[in-house]
Tab-separated table of C-alpha atoms in Angstrom:
chain	number	residue	atom	x	y	z
M	1	MET	CA	5.239	23.592	-28.315
M	2	ALA	CA	2.786	25.472	-26.105
M	3	ALA	CA	3.953	26.628	-22.705
M	4	SER	CA	1.487	24.374	-20.866
M	5	ALA	CA	2.548	21.312	-22.874
M	6	ARG	CA	6.186	22.148	-22.192
M	7	ALA	CA	5.461	22.401	-18.464
M	8	GLN	CA	3.689	19.032	-18.554
M	9	VAL	CA	6.627	17.419	-20.350
M	10	ILE	CA	9.118	18.832	-17.854
M	11	SER	CA	6.925	17.712	-14.966
M	12	LEU	CA	6.681	14.179	-16.408
M	13	TYR	CA	10.461	14.117	-16.890
M	14	ARG	CA	11.096	15.096	-13.276
M	15	VAL	CA	8.611	12.573	-11.898
M	16	MET	CA	10.059	9.796	-14.052
M	17	LEU	CA	13.587	10.588	-12.882
M	18	THR	CA	12.462	10.716	-9.252
M	19	GLU	CA	10.671	7.375	-9.523
M	20	SER	CA	13.598	5.799	-11.397
M	21	LYS	CA	15.936	6.756	-8.571
M	22	LYS	CA	13.806	4.709	-6.144
M	23	PHE	CA	14.873	1.340	-7.568
M	24	PRO	CA	16.566	-0.627	-4.774
M	25	SER	CA	19.013	-2.290	-7.191
M	26	TYR	CA	21.896	-0.144	-8.431
M	27	ASN	CA	21.868	-1.698	-11.903
M	28	TYR	CA	18.130	-1.185	-12.450
M	29	ARG	CA	18.329	2.325	-11.021
M	30	THR	CA	21.116	3.493	-13.312
M	31	TYR	CA	19.523	1.778	-16.317
M	32	ALA	CA	16.127	3.409	-15.703
M	33	VAL	CA	17.611	6.879	-15.187
M	34	ARG	CA	19.712	6.531	-18.347
M	35	ARG	CA	16.722	5.326	-20.400
M	36	VAL	CA	14.517	8.217	-19.215
M	37	ARG	CA	17.194	10.799	-20.009
M	38	ASP	CA	17.958	9.272	-23.403
M	39	ALA	CA	14.278	9.064	-24.385
M	40	PHE	CA	13.641	12.703	-23.531
M	41	ARG	CA	16.811	13.848	-25.292
M	42	ALA	CA	15.905	11.854	-28.404
M	43	ASN	CA	12.496	13.526	-28.576
M	44	ARG	CA	13.652	17.013	-27.619
M	45	LYS	CA	13.015	18.464	-31.085
M	46	VAL	CA	9.441	17.142	-31.513
M	47	GLU	CA	7.090	20.065	-32.195
M	48	ASP	CA	3.973	18.389	-33.625
M	49	PRO	CA	1.180	18.597	-30.992
M	50	LYS	CA	-0.186	15.141	-31.872
M	51	ALA	CA	3.248	13.570	-31.610
M	52	VAL	CA	3.841	15.337	-28.282
M	53	GLU	CA	0.495	14.042	-26.988
M	54	ARG	CA	1.338	10.494	-28.111
M	55	LEU	CA	4.725	10.688	-26.420
M	56	MET	CA	3.106	12.040	-23.235
M	57	VAL	CA	0.710	9.068	-23.114
M	58	GLU	CA	3.627	6.712	-23.709
M	59	GLY	CA	5.571	8.464	-20.932
M	60	GLN	CA	2.663	8.123	-18.499
M	61	GLN	CA	2.476	4.396	-19.262
M	62	THR	CA	6.214	4.073	-18.724
M	63	LEU	CA	5.905	5.966	-15.434
M	64	GLU	CA	3.276	3.489	-14.227
M	65	LEU	CA	5.560	0.632	-15.277
M	66	ILE	CA	8.463	2.144	-13.338
M	67	LYS	CA	6.273	2.552	-10.239
M	68	ARG	CA	5.148	-1.090	-10.434
M	69	GLN	CA	8.686	-2.353	-10.900
M	70	VAL	CA	9.983	-0.262	-7.995
M	71	SER	CA	7.351	-1.692	-5.658
M	72	ILE	CA	8.093	-5.237	-6.843
M	73	GLY	CA	11.813	-4.611	-6.418
M	74	LYS	CA	11.259	-3.461	-2.850
M	75	MET	CA	9.364	-6.672	-2.066
M	76	TYR	CA	12.299	-8.803	-3.158
M	77	GLU	CA	15.334	-6.795	-2.135
M	78	VAL	CA	18.699	-8.398	-2.635
M	79	GLN	CA	22.015	-7.893	-0.919
M	80	LYS	CA	23.627	-4.548	-1.713
M	81	ASN	CA	26.316	-4.341	-4.346
M	82	VAL	CA	29.871	-3.175	-3.601
M	83	VAL	CA	29.126	0.006	-5.564
M	84	GLU	CA	26.147	0.796	-3.318
M	85	ASN	CA	27.948	0.518	0.023
């Protein structure tokens, strides 16, 4: 993988983790963080430039989904869980 593509992947990973940690609900937050980490670990060995590009587009779409869900979650906040206090 080229150095610039690697930097883009790492940047996307960091942004997705940061956005996932913004979920107001503990359960959604931990689920999103776990899914992001697992997806990146599962695709760690991908070297094909076309496959990397496809995964980057998929990651960008997932990032937009996470951002939408975070904003919706903040509109309808629920009472905090015992774990969150």
